XYZ file of C-alpha atoms in Angstrom:
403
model
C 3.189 15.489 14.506
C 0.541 14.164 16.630
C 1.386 10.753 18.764
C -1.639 9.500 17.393
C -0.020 8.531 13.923
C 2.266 5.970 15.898
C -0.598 3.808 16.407
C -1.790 4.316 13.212
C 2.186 2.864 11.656
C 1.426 0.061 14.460
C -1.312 -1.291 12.741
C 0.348 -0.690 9.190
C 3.515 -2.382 10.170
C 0.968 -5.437 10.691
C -0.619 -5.175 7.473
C 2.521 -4.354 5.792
C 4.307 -7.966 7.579
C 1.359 -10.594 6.818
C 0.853 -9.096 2.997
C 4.272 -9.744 2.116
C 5.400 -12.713 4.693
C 3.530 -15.539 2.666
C 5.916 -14.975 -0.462
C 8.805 -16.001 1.939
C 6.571 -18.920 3.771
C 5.195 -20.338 -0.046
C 7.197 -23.515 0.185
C 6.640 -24.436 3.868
C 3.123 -24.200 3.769
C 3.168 -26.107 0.284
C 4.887 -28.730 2.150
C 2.809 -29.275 5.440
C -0.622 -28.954 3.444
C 0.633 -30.956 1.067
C -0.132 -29.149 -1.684
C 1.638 -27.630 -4.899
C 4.111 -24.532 -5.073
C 1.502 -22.889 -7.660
C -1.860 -23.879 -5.495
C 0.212 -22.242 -2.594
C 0.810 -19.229 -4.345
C -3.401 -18.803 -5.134
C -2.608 -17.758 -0.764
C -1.589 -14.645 -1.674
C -4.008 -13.990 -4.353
C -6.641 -14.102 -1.879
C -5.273 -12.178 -0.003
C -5.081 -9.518 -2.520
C -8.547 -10.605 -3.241
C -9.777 -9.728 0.116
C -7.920 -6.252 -0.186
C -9.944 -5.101 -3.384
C -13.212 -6.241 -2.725
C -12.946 -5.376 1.061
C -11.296 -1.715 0.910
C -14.207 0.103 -1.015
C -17.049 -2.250 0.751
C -16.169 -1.863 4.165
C -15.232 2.450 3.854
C -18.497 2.334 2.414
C -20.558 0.337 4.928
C -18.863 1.996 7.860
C -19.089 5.540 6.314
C -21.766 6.441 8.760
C -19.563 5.160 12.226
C -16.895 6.904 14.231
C -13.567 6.556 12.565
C -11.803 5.659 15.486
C -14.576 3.232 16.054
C -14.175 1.676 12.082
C -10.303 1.733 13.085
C -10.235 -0.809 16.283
C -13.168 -3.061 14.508
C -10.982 -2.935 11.368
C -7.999 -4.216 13.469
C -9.791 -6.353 15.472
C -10.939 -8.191 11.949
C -7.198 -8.451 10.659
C -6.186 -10.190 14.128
C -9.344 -12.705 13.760
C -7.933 -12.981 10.493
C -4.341 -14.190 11.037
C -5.203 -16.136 13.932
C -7.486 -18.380 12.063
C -4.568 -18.118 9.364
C -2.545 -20.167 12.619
C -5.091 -22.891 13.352
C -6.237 -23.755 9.692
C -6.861 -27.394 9.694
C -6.179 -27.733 5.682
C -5.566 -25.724 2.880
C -9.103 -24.438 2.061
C -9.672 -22.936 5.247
C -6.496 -21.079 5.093
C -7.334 -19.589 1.850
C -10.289 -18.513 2.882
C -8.219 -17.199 6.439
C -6.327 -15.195 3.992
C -9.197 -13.863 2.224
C -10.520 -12.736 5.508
C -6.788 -11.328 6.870
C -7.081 -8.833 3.185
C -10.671 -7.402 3.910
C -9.530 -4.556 6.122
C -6.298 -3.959 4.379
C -7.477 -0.913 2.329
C -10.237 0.268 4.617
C -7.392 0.235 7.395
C -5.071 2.597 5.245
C -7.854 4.513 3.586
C -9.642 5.693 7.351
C -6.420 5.872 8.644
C -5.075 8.617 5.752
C -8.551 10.593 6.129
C -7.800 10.384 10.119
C -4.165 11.357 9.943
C -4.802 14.571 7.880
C -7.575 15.592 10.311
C -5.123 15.915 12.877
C -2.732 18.094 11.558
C -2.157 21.649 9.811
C -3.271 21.956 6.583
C 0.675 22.349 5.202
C 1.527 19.089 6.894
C -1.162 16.235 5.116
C 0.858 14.385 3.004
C 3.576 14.356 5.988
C 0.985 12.899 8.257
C 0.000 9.998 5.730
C 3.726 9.112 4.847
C 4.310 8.558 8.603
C 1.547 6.251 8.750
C 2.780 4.204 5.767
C 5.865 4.382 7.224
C 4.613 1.308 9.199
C 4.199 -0.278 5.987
C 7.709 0.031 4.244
C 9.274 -0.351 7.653
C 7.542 -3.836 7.492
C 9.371 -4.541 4.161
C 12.993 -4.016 6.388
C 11.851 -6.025 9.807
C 9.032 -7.376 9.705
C 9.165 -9.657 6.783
C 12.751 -11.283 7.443
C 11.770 -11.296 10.884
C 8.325 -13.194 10.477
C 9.998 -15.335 7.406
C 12.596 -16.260 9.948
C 10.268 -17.460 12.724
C 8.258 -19.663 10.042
C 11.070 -21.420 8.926
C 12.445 -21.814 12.503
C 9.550 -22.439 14.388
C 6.586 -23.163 11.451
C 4.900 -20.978 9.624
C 1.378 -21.280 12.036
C 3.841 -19.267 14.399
C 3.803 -16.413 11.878
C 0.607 -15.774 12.015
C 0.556 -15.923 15.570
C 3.227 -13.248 15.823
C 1.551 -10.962 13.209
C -1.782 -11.458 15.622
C 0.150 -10.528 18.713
C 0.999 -7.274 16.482
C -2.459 -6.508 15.711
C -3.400 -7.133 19.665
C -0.555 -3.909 19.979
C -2.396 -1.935 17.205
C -5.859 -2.172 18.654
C -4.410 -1.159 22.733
C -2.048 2.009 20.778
C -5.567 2.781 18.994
C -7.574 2.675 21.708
C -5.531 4.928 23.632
C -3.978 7.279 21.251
C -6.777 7.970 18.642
C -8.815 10.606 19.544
C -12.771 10.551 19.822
C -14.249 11.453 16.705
C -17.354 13.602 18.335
C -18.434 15.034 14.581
C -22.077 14.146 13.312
C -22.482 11.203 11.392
C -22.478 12.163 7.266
C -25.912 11.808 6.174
C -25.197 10.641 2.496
C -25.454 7.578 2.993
C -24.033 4.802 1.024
C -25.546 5.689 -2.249
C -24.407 9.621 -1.557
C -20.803 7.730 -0.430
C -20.392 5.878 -4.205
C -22.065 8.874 -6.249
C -19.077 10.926 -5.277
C -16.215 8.186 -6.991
C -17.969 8.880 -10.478
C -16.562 12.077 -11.794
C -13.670 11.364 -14.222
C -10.921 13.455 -11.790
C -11.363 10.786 -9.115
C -10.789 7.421 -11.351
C -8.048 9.470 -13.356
C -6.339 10.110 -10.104
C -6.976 6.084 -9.523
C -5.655 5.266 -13.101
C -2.177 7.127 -12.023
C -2.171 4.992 -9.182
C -2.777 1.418 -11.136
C -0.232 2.822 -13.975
C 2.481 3.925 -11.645
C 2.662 1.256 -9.032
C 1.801 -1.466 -12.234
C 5.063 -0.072 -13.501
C 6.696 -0.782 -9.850
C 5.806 -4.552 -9.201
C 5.946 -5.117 -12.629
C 9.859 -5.049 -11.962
C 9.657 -5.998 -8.311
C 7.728 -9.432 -8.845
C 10.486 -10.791 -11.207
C 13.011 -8.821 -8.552
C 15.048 -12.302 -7.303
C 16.034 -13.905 -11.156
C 17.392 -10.284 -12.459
C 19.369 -10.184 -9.179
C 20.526 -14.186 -9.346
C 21.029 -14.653 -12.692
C 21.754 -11.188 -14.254
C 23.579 -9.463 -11.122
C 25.082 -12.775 -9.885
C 23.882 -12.796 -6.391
C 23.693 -16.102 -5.048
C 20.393 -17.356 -3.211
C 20.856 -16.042 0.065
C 21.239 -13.062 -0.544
C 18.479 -12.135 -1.586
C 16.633 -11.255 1.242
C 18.816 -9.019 2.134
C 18.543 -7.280 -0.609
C 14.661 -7.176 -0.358
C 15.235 -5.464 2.475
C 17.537 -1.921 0.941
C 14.487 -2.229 -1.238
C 12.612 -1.183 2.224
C 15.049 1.423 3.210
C 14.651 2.787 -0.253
C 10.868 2.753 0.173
C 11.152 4.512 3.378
C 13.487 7.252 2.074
C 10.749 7.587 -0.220
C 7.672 7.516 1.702
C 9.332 10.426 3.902
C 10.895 12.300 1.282
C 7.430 12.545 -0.954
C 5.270 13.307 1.999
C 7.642 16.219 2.778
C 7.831 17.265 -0.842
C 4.067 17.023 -1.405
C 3.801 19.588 1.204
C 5.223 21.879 -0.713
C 4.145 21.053 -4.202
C 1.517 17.988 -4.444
C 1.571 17.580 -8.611
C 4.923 18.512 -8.925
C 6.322 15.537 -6.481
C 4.256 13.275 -8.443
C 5.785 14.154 -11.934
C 8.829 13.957 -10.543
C 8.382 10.412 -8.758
C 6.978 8.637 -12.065
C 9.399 10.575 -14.147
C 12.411 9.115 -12.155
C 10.465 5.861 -11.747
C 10.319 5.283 -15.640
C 14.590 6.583 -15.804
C 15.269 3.478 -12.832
C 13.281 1.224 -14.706
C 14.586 1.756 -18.029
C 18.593 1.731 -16.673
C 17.692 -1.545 -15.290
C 19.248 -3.927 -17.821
C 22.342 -1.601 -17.184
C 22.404 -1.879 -13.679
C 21.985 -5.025 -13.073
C 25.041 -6.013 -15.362
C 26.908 -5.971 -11.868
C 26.431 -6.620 -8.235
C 26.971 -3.025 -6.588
C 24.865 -1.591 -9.198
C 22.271 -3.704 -9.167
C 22.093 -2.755 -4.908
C 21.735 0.487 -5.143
C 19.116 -0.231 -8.473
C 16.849 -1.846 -5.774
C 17.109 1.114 -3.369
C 16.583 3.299 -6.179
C 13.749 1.590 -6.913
C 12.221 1.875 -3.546
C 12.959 5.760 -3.159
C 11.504 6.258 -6.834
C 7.803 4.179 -6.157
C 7.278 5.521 -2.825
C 8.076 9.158 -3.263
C 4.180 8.990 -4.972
C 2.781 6.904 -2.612
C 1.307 10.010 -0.451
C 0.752 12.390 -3.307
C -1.329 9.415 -4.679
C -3.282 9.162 -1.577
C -4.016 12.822 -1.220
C -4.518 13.591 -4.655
C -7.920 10.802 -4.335
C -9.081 11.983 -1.336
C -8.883 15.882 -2.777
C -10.643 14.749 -5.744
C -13.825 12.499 -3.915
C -13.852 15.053 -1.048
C -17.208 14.044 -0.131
C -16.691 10.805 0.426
C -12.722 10.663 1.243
C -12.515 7.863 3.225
C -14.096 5.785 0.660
C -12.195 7.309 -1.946
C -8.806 6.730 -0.253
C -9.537 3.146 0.900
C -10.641 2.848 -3.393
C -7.004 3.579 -3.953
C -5.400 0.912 -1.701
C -7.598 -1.350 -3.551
C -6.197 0.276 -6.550
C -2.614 -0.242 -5.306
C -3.649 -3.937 -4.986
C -4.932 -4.106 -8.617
C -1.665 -2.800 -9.571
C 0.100 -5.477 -7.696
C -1.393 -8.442 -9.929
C -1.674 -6.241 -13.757
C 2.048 -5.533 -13.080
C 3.345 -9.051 -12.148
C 0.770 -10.260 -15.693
C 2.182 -7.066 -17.786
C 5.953 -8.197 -16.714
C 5.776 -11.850 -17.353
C 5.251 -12.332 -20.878
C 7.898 -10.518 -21.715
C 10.030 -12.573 -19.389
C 8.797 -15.227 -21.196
C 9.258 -13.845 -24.662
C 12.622 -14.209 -24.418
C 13.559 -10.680 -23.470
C 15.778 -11.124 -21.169
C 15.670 -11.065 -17.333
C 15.543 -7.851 -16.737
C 12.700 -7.377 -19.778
C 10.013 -6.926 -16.891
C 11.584 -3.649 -15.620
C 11.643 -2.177 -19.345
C 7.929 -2.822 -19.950
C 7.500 -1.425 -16.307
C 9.259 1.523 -17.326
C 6.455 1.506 -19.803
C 3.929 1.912 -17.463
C 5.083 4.747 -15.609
C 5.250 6.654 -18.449
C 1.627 5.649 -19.011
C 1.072 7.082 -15.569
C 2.447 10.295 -16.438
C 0.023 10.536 -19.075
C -2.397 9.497 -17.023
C -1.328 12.181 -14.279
C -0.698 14.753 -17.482
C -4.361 13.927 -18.154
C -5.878 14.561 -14.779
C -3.988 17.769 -14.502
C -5.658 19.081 -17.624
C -8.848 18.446 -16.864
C -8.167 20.112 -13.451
C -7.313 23.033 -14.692
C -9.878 22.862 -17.495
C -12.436 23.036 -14.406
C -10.842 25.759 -12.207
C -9.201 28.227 -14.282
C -5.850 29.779 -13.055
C -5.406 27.504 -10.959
C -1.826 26.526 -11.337
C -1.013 24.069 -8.095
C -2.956 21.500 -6.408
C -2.804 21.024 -3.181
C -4.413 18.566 -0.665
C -8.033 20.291 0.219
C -8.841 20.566 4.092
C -11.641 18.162 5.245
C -13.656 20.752 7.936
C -16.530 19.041 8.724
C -14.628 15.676 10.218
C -12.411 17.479 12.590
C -11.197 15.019 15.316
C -11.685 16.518 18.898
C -9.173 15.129 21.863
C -10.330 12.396 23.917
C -11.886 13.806 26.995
């Protein structure tokens, strides 16, 4: 694998660690703007705000530039972003801080998946893109306890400092290790760019993605009272928990971009199938502590085995306009962050139980398979005989070294 894809994880790592810090950093900054728990929490909505409408606009507007180009501007946006996160003077301006910090988000991870696949072999794609999101579920083991840690120690402005001084690292590692993208400029255009998302394969690939992820932080957002009150952790421990959730996601993210090598729709199957068997077994394993652990890490190894088969499976799909496509499916990923937090709740508050969430998440991965089930019929409705997908080649955006 190419050296490249460390600076690549670099600059996912970053994304990764601001997304998920402000969860951990709620009541602090509730405290010092003076403002409520619930207002606070409208900071990470804008966030993922910033990720949806940004992901698609900026692939789209950019479609015509150098990738490695779109890469370092995309970076250099998500440090002007947290650093104005560090000197907002009130609470407005940091919501709109954290609006900015989301725009390049998906447009980040959607470039960087098209650019990662152009520099390997064919049989190694969905290897390259789980070893950039490795940066991202890495983030979930370090970076977050490590960032929450600073804010509460040493204010939460510091954070955002920190997670700047990452970015600074992700824009020198991209600048030196990306190579120089010397292919012509697509002439599509931005209206050639969105006519290739409308065929039904590519938003059926994008429906798996809200279903099966939906079905993942449909659990995950109510993770802390089904491990408090149903497992009988106390407070504290918590966190650490959160973070075998990371190693679990980064078993996953390396085991399915291995897998998907080898078989692209069958790692998928097999990631919502066991997806929907964790989620169901929840109210089971959470009945006591050491089961509910290894429940979390299960968890984690069962949403991210998809993650790259997901990615690949859009960009195969929209092959004339990948990087658009792929940066649509972060922003996908991002819708399925907020349906499955609103599609767990009410049965929470039903009366349920704690661990309802994960059952109706369950739910929703077997809506993905259908979904997925769905997609797979229509692709073989279109190319007869044809009895495996895997992730096409993208020839004519080959990546030449840096001279």
């Amino acid at each position: 694998m190419p050296l490249a894809l460390l600076a690549l994880a670099v600059g996912a790592f970053g994304i990764g660690t601001t997304e998920f810090v402000m969860m951990g950093l709620l009541p602090d900054v509730a405290a010092d703007l003076h403002v409520s728990l619930p207002t606070a929490g409208h900071l990470v909505s804008a966030y993922a705000l910033g990720v949806v409408v940004g992901a698609p606009l900026l692939a789209a507007l950019t479609a015509r530039t150098s990738r490695r180009t779109v890469l370092i501007s995309l970076m250099v946006l998500f440090v002007a972003g947290n650093a104005l996160s560090a000197v907002a003077p009130g609470y407005d301006s940091l919501l709109a801080a954290r609006f900015l910090s989301g725009l390049p988000h998906g447009a980040f991870f959607g470039v960087g998946a098209v650019v990662a696949t152009t520099m390997v072999a064919p049989e190694r794609k969905a290897r390259s893109v789980s070893l950039m999101f490795l940066g991202l579920t890495v983030a979930n083991i370090a970076g977050v306890p490590v960032a929450t840690l600073m804010g509460q120690h040493l204010g939460w402005r510091a954070t955002f400092l920190g997670v700047s001084a990452i970015g600074l690292a992700a824009i020198a590692a991209l600048a030196a290790l990306i190579p120089h993208d010397h292919a012509p400029a697509p002439v599509t255009g931005l209206r050639g760019e969105l006519a290739a998302l409308r065929s039904l394969p590519v938003w059926l690939a994008l429906g798996t993605t809200v279903a099966g992820f939906g079905a993942l932080f449909s659990a995950y957002s109510y993770i802390t009272p089904m491990l408090t009150d149903a497992a009988g952790y106390a407070d504290g421990s918590v966190t650490l928990l959160l973070a075998l959730f990371g190693v679990g996601a980064t078993i996953g993210n390396l085991l399915g971009g291995r897998l998907a090598d080898v078989s692209l729709r069958g790692t998928l199957f097999g990631g919502l199938t066991a997806l929907a068997a964790v989620l169901a077994l929840f109210p089971l394993l959470m009945s006591a502590p050491w089961s509910a652990a290894l429940a979390v890490v299960l968890l984690g190894v069962a949403a991210f085995v998809t993650g790259s088969p997901l990615q690949l499976m859009v960009m195969e799909k929209a092959s004339a306009a990948p990087s658009l496509a792929s940066s649509a499916n972060q922003a996908a990923f991002n819708l399925a962050n907020a349906g499955g937090a609103w599609i767990g709740g009410p049965a929470l508050a039903a009366g349920f139980g704690v661990t309802s969430p994960a059952v109706a998440g369950a739910a929703l991965a077997v809506l993905g398979l259908a979904v997925a089930a769905a997609a797979y019929a229509v692709d073989r409705g279109r190319t007869p005989g044809r009895g495996r997908l895997v992730a096409a080649h993208v020839p004519h955006e080959e990546l030449a070294p840096a001279e």
